[in-house]
Rosetta silent file (secondary structure, phi, psi, omega in degrees, C-alpha in Angstrom):
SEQUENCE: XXXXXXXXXXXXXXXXXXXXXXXXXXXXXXXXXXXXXXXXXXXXXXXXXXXXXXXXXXXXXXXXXXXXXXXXXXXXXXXXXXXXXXXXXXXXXXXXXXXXXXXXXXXXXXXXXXXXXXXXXXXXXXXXXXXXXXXXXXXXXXXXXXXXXXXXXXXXXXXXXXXXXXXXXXXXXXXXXXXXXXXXXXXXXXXXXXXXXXXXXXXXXXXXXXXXXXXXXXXXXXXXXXXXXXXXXXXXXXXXXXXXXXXXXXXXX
SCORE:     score description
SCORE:     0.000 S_00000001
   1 L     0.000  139.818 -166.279  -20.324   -7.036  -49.887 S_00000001
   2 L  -122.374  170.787 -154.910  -18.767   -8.275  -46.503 S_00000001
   3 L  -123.747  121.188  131.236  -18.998   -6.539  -43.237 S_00000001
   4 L   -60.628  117.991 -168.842  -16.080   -6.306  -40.621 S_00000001
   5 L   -87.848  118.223 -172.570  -17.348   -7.284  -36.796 S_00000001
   6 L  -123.020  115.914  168.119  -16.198   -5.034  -34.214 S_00000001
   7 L   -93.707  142.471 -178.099  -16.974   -6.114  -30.304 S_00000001
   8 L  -100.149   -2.754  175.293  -17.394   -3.076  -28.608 S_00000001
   9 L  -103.011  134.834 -159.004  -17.371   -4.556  -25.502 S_00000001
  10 L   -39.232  137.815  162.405  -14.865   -4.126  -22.917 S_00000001
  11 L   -60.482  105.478  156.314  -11.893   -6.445  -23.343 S_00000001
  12 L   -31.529  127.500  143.370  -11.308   -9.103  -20.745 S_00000001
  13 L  -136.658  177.597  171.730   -7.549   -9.704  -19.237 S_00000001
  14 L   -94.549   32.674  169.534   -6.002  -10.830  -16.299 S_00000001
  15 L  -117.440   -9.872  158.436   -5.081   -7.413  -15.317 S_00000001
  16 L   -78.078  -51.313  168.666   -8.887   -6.820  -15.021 S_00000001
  17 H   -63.084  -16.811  160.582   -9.271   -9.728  -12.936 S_00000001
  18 H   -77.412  -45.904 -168.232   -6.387   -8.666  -10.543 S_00000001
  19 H   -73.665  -25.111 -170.188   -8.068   -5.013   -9.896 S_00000001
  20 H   -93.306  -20.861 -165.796  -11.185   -6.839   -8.981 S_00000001
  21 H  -114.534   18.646  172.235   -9.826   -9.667   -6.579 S_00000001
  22 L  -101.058  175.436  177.450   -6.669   -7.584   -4.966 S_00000001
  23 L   147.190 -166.481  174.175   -7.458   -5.152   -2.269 S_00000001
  24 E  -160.437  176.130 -154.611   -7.465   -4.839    1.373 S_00000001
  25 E  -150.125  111.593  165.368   -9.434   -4.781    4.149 S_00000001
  26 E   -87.772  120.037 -162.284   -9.218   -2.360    7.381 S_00000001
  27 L     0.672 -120.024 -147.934  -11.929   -3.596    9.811 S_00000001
  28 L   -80.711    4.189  171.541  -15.306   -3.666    8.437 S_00000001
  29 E   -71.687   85.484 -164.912  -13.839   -1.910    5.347 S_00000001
  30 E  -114.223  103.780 -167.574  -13.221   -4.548    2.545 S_00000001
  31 L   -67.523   20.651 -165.488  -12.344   -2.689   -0.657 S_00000001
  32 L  -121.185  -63.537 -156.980  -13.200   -5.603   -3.314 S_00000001
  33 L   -76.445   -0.976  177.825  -17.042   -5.815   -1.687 S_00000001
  34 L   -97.556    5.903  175.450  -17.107   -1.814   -1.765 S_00000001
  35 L    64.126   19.844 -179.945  -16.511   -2.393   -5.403 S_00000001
  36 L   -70.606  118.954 -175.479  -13.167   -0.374   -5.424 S_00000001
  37 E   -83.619  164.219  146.188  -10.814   -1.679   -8.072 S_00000001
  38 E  -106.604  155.693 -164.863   -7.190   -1.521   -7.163 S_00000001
  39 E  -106.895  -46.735 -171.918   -4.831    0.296   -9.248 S_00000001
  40 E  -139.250  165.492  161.735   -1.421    0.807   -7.415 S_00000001
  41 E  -148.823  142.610  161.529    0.365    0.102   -4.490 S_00000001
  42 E  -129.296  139.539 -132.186    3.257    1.317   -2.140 S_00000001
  43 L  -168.336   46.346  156.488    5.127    0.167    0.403 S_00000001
  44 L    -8.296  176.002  168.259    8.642    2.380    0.880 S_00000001
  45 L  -142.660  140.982 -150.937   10.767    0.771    3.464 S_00000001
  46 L   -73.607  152.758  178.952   10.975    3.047    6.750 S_00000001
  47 L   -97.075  134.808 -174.329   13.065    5.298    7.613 S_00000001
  48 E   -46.345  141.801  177.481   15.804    4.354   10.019 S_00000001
  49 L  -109.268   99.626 -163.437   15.763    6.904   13.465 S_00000001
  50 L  -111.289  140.506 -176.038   19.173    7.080   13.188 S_00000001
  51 L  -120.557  112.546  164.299   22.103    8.663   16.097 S_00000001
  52 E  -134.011  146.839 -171.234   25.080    9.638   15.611 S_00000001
  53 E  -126.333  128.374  134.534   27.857   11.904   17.010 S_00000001
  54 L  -104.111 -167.746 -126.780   30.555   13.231   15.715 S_00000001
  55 L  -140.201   89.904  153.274   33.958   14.199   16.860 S_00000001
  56 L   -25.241  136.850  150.452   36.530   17.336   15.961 S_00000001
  57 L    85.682   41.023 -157.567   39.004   15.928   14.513 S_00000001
  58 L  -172.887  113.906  167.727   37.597   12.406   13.650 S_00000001
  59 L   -65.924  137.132  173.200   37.152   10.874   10.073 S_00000001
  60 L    82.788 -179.781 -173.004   33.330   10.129    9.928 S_00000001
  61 L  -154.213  165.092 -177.904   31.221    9.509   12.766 S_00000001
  62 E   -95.535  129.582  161.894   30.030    7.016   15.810 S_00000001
  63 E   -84.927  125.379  176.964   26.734    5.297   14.725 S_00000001
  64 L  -113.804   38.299  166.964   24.794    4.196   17.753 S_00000001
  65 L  -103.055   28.497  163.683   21.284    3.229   16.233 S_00000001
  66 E  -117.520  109.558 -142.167   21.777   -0.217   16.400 S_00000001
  67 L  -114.024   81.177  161.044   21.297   -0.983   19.567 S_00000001
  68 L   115.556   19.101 -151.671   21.328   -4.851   21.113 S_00000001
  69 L    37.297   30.435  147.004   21.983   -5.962   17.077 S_00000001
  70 L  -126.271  174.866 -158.090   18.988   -4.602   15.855 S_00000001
  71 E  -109.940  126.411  174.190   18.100   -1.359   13.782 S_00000001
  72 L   -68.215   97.956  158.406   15.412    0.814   15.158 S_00000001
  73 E   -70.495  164.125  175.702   12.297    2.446   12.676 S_00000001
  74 L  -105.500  159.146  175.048   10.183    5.110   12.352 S_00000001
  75 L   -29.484  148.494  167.793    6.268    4.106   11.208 S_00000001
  76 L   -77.267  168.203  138.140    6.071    3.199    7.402 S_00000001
  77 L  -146.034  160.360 -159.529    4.037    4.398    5.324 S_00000001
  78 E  -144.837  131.556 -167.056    1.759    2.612    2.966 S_00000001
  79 E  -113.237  119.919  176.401   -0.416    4.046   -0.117 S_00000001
  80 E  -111.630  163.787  179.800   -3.011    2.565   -2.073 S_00000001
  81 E  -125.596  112.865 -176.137   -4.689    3.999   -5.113 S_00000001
  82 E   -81.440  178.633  158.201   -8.738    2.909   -5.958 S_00000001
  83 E  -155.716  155.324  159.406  -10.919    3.618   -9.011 S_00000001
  84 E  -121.946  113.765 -169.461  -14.541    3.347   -9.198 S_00000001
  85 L   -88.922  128.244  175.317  -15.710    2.791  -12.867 S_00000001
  86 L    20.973   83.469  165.599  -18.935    3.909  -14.909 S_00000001
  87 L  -129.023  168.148 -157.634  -20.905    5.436  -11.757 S_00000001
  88 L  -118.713  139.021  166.323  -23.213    8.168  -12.210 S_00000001
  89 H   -27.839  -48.219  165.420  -22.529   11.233  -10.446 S_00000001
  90 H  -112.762   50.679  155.167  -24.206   11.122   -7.578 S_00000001
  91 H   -75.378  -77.281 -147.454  -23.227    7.273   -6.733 S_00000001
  92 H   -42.682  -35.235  176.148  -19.538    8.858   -6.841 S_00000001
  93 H   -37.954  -79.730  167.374  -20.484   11.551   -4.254 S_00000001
  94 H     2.141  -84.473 -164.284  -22.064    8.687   -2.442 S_00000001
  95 H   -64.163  -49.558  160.671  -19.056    6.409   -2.433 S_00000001
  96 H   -52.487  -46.491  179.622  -16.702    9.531   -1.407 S_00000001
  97 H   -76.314  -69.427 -164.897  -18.459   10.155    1.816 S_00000001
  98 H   -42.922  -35.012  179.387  -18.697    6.509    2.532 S_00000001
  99 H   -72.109  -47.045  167.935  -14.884    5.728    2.360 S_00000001
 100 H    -6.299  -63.737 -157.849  -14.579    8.954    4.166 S_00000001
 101 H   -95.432   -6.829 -174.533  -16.725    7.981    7.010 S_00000001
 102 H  -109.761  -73.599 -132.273  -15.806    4.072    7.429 S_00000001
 103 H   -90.280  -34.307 -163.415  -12.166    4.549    7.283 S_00000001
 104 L   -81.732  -23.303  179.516  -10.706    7.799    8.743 S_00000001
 105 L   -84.536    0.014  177.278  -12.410    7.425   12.346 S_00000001
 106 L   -69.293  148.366 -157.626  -11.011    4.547   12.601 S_00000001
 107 L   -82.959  169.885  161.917   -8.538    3.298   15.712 S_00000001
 108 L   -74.900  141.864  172.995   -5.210    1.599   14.621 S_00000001
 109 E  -161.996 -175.539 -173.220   -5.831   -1.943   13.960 S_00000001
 110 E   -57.484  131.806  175.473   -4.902   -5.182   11.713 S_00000001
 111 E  -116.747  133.144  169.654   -4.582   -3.542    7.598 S_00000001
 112 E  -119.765  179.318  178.986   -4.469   -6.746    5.495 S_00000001
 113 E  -139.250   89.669 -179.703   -3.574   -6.497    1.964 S_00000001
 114 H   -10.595  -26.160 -170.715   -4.752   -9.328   -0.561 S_00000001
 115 H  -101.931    4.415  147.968   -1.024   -9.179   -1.900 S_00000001
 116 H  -143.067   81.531 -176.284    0.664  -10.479    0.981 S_00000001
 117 L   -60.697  -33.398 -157.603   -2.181  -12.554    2.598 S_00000001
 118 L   -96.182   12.451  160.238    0.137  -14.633    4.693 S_00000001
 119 L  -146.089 -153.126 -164.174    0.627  -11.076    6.968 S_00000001
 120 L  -146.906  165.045  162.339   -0.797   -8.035    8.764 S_00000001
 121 E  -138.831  157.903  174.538    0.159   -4.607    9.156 S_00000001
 122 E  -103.708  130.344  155.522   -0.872   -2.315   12.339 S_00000001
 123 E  -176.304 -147.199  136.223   -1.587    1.111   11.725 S_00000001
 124 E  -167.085 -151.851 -165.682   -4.306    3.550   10.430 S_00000001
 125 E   -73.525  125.817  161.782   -5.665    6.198    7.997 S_00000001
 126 E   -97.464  -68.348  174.497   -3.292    9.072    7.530 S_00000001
 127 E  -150.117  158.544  170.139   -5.450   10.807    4.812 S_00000001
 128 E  -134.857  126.532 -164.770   -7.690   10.325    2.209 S_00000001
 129 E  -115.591  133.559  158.708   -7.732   12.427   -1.308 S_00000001
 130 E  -117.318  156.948 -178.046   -9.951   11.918   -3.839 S_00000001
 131 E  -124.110  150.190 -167.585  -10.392   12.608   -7.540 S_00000001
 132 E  -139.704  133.267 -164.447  -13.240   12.780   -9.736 S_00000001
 133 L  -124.807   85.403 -162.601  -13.786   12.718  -13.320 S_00000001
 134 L   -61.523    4.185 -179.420  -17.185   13.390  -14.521 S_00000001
 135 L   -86.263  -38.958 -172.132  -16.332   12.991  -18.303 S_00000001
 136 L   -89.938  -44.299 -162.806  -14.966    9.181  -18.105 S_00000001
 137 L    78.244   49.155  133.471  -17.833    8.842  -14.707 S_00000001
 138 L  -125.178  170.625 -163.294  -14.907    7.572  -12.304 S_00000001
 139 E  -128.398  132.551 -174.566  -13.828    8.164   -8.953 S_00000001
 140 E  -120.971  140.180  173.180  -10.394    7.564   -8.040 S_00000001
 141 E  -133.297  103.052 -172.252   -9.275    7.421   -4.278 S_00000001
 142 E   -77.959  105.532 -165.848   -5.525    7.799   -3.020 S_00000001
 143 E  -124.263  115.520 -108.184   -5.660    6.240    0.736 S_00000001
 144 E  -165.468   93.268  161.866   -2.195    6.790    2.847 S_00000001
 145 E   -60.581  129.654  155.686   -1.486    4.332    6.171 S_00000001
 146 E  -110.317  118.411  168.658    0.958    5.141    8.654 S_00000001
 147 E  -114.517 -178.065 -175.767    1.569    2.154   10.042 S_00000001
 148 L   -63.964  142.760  175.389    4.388   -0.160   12.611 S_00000001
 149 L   -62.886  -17.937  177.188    7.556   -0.753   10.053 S_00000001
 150 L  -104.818  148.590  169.782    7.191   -4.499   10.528 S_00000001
 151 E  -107.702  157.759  173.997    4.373   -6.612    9.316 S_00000001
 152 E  -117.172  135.829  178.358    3.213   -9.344   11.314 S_00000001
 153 L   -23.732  101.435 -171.882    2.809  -13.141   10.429 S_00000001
 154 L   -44.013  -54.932 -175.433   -1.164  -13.671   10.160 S_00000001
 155 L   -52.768  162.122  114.447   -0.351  -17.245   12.241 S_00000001
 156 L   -60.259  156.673 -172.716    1.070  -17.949   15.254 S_00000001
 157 L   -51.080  161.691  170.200    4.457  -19.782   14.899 S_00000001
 158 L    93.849  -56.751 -152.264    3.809  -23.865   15.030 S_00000001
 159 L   -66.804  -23.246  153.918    0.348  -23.471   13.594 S_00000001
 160 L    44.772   43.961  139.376    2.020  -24.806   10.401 S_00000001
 161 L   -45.704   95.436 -174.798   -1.079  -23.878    8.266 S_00000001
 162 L   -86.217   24.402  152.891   -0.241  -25.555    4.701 S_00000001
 163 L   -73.399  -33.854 -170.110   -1.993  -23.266    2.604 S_00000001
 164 L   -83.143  -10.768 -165.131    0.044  -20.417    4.451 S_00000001
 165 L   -72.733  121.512  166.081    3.591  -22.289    4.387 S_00000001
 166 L   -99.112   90.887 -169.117    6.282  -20.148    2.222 S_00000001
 167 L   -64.797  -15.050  176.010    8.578  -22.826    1.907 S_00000001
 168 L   -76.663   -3.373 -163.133   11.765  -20.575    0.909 S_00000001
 169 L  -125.669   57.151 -172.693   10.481  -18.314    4.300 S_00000001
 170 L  -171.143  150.369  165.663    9.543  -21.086    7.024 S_00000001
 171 L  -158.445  105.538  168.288   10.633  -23.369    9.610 S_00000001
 172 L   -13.687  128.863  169.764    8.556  -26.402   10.848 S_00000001
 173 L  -174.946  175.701 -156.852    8.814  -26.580   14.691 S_00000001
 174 L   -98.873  127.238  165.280    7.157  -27.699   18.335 S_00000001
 175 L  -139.861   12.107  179.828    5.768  -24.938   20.317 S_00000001
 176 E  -120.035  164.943 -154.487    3.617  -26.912   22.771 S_00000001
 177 E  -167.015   96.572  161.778    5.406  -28.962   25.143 S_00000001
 178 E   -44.484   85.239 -152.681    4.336  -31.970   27.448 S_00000001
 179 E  -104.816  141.887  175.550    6.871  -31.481   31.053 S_00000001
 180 L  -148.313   -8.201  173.379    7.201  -34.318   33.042 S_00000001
 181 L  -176.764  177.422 -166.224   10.803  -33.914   33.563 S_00000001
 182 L   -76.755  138.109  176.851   13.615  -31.586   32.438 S_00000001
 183 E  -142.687  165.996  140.605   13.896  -31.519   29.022 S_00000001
 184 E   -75.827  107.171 -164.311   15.814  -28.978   26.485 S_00000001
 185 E  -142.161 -178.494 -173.574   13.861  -27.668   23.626 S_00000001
 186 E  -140.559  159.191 -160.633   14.696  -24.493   21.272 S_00000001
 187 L  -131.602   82.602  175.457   12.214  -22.117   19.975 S_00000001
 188 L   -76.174  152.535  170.062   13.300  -20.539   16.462 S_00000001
 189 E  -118.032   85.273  179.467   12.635  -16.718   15.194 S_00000001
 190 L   -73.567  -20.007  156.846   13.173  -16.097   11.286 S_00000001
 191 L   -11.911  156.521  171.854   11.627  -13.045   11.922 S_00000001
 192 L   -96.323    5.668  171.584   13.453   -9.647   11.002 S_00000001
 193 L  -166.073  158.621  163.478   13.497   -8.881   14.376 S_00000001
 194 L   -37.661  156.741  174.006   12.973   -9.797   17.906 S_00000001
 195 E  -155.752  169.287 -170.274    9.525  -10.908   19.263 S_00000001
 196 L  -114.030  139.793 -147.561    7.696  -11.162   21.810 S_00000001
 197 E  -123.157  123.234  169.121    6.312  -14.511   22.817 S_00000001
 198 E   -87.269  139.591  171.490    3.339  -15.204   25.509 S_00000001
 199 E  -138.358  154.494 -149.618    2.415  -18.874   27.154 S_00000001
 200 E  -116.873  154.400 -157.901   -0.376  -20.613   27.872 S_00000001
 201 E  -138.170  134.690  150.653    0.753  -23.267   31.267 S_00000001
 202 E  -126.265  140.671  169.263   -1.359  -26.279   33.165 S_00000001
 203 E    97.430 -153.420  166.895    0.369  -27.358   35.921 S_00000001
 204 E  -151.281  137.571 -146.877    3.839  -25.831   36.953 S_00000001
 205 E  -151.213  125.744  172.403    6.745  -25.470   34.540 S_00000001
 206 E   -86.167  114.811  166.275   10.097  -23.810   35.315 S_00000001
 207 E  -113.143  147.360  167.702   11.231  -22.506   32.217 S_00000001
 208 E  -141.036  159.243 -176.140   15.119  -20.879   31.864 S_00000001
 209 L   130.654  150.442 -170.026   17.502  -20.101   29.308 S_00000001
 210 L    52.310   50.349 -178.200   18.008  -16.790   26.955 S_00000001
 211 L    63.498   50.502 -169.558   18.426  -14.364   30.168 S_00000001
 212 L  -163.439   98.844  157.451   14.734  -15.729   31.488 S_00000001
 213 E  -115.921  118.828 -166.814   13.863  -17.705   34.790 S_00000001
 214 E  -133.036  130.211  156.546   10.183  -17.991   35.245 S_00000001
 215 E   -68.153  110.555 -167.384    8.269  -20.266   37.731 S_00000001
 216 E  -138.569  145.865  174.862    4.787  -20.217   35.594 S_00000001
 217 E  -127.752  166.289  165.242    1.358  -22.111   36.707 S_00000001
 218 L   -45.967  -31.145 -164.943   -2.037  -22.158   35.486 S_00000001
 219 L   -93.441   18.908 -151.112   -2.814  -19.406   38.110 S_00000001
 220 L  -161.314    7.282 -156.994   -0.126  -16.687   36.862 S_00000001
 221 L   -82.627  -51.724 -178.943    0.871  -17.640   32.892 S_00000001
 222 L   -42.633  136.785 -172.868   -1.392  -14.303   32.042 S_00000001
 223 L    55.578   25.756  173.646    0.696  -11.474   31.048 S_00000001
 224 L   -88.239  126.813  176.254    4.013  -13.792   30.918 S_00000001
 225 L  -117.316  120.954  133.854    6.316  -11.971   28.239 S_00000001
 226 L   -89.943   82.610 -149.802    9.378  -13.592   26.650 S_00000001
 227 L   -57.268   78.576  171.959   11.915  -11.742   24.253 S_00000001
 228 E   -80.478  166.985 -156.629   12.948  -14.462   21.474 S_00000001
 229 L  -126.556  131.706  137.976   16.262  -13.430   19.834 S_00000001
 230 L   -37.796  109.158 -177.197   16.300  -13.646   16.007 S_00000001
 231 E   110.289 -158.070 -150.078   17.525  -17.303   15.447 S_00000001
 232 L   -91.895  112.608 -175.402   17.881  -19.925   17.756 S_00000001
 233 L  -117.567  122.325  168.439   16.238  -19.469   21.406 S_00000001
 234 E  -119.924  131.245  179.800   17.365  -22.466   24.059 S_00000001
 235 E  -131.764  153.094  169.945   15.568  -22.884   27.075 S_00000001
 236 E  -123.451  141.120 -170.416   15.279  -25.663   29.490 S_00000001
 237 E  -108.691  156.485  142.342   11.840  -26.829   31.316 S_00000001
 238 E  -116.237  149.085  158.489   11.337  -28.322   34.309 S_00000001
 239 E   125.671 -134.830 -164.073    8.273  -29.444   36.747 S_00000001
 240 E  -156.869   88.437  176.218    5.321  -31.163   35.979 S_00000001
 241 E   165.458 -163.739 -163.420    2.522  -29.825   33.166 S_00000001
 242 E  -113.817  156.187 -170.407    1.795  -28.797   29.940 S_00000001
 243 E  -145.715  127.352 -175.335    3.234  -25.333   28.327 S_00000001
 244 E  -124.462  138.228  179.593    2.357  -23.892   24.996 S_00000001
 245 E  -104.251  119.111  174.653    4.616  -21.144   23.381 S_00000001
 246 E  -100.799  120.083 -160.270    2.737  -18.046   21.335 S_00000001
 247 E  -156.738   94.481 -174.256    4.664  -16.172   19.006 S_00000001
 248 L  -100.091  174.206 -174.356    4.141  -14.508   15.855 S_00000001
 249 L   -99.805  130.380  163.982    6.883  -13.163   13.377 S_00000001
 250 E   -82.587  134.327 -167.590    7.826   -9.646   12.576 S_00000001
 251 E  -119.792  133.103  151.689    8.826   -9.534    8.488 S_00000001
 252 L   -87.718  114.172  149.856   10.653   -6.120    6.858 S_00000001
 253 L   -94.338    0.000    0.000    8.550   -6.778    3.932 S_00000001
């Protein structure tokens, strides 16, 4: 007489192995070492703060939120969904006050998210709801960001990390810059917007070009702000020292 072999033991996939190595991590909050699998994610795209007037008498209306050829947002928001698997009752309590208590007092800071590693988001904890199901012995926890509408490029520009390079998203380029005499050099931004660029100076380096003339030394580069323009920024240096340009990218992701 022959016996049919049944494993009873949970079935492997790679959709198990995704819930355990995606996740994200809000300061000291790393959901994959808190054992939280993840289940879902969302990521809307923001809503525009949009102005317009109309007019008696006028098909339509004038839009004015794009201001300077870019479009102005309001905060995103961004949702994740956890589970916690065959825990005992009071582990789940347990694990509810503890997300509770790490995450909600928290200040806005860098949110990264395992599924787009190559950026950042700013924000923090808008709320956290949880659900709990003592017959299966999981805990599921729906955790709701409001964060900046842009994410930003974990790198500065330049740093030409090649683990980090998206080559269909990327453009090689010079941001440090040896002056010994006037030179011309251009500074691109693939970014989805403008950004704002900081420089680190030895010596003294005139730089001008994109509505920006700044005399900058070693004793005065702190707290130097530049505006790059989506695209192509040309500036020309003069004087005698070394000048490094910091810049990261904002992405509508």
């Amino acid at each position: 007489m022959g016996y049919e072999f049944m494993d009873t033991q949970p079935a492997y996939s790679k959709i198990d192995e995704q819930l355990r190595t995606e996740g994200i991590i809000f300061g000291d909050f790393d959901s994959r070492k808190e054992g939280w699998w993840l289940l879902e994610r969302d990521a809307p795209s923001p809503n525009e703060k949009v102005i317009v007037e109309s007019l008696p008498y006028m098909q339509g209306n004038y839009d004015f939120s794009v201001f300077d050829d870019e479009r102005y947002f309001e905060n995103r928001t961004l949702t994740y969904k956890f589970k916690i698997v065959a825990s005992p009752y009071s582990d789940r309590k347990m694990l509810e006050h503890e997300i509770k208590r790490k995450l909600i007092p928290m200040k806005i800071q860098r949110l990264i998210d395992t599924h787009d590693s190559n950026y950042f988001w700013k924000g923090k904890v808008q709320s956290i709801t949880l659900a709990d199901d003592n017959k299966y012995q999981t805990l599921v926890a729906t955790i709701t960001f409001n964060c900046y509408p842009f994410a930003f490029a974990k790198n500065y520009e330049g740093s030409d990390i090649w683990d980090d390079v998206e080559f269909e998203h990327w453009v090689f380029q010079e941001v440090n810059f040896d002056v010994f005499e006037a030179k011309k050099i251009t500074l691109i931004n693939i970014g989805s917007r403008s950004t704002v660029c900081s420089v680190e100076v030895t010596g003294n380096v005139w730089v001008r070009g994109n509505n920006t003339e700044l005399q900058i030394n070693s004793s005065n580069y702190l707290g130097v702000e530049i505006v790059l323009n989506r695209g192509e920024n040309y500036f020309e240096l003069a004087g005698e020292g070394t000048i490094k340009f910091k810049f990261r990218r904002e992405e509508m992701i």
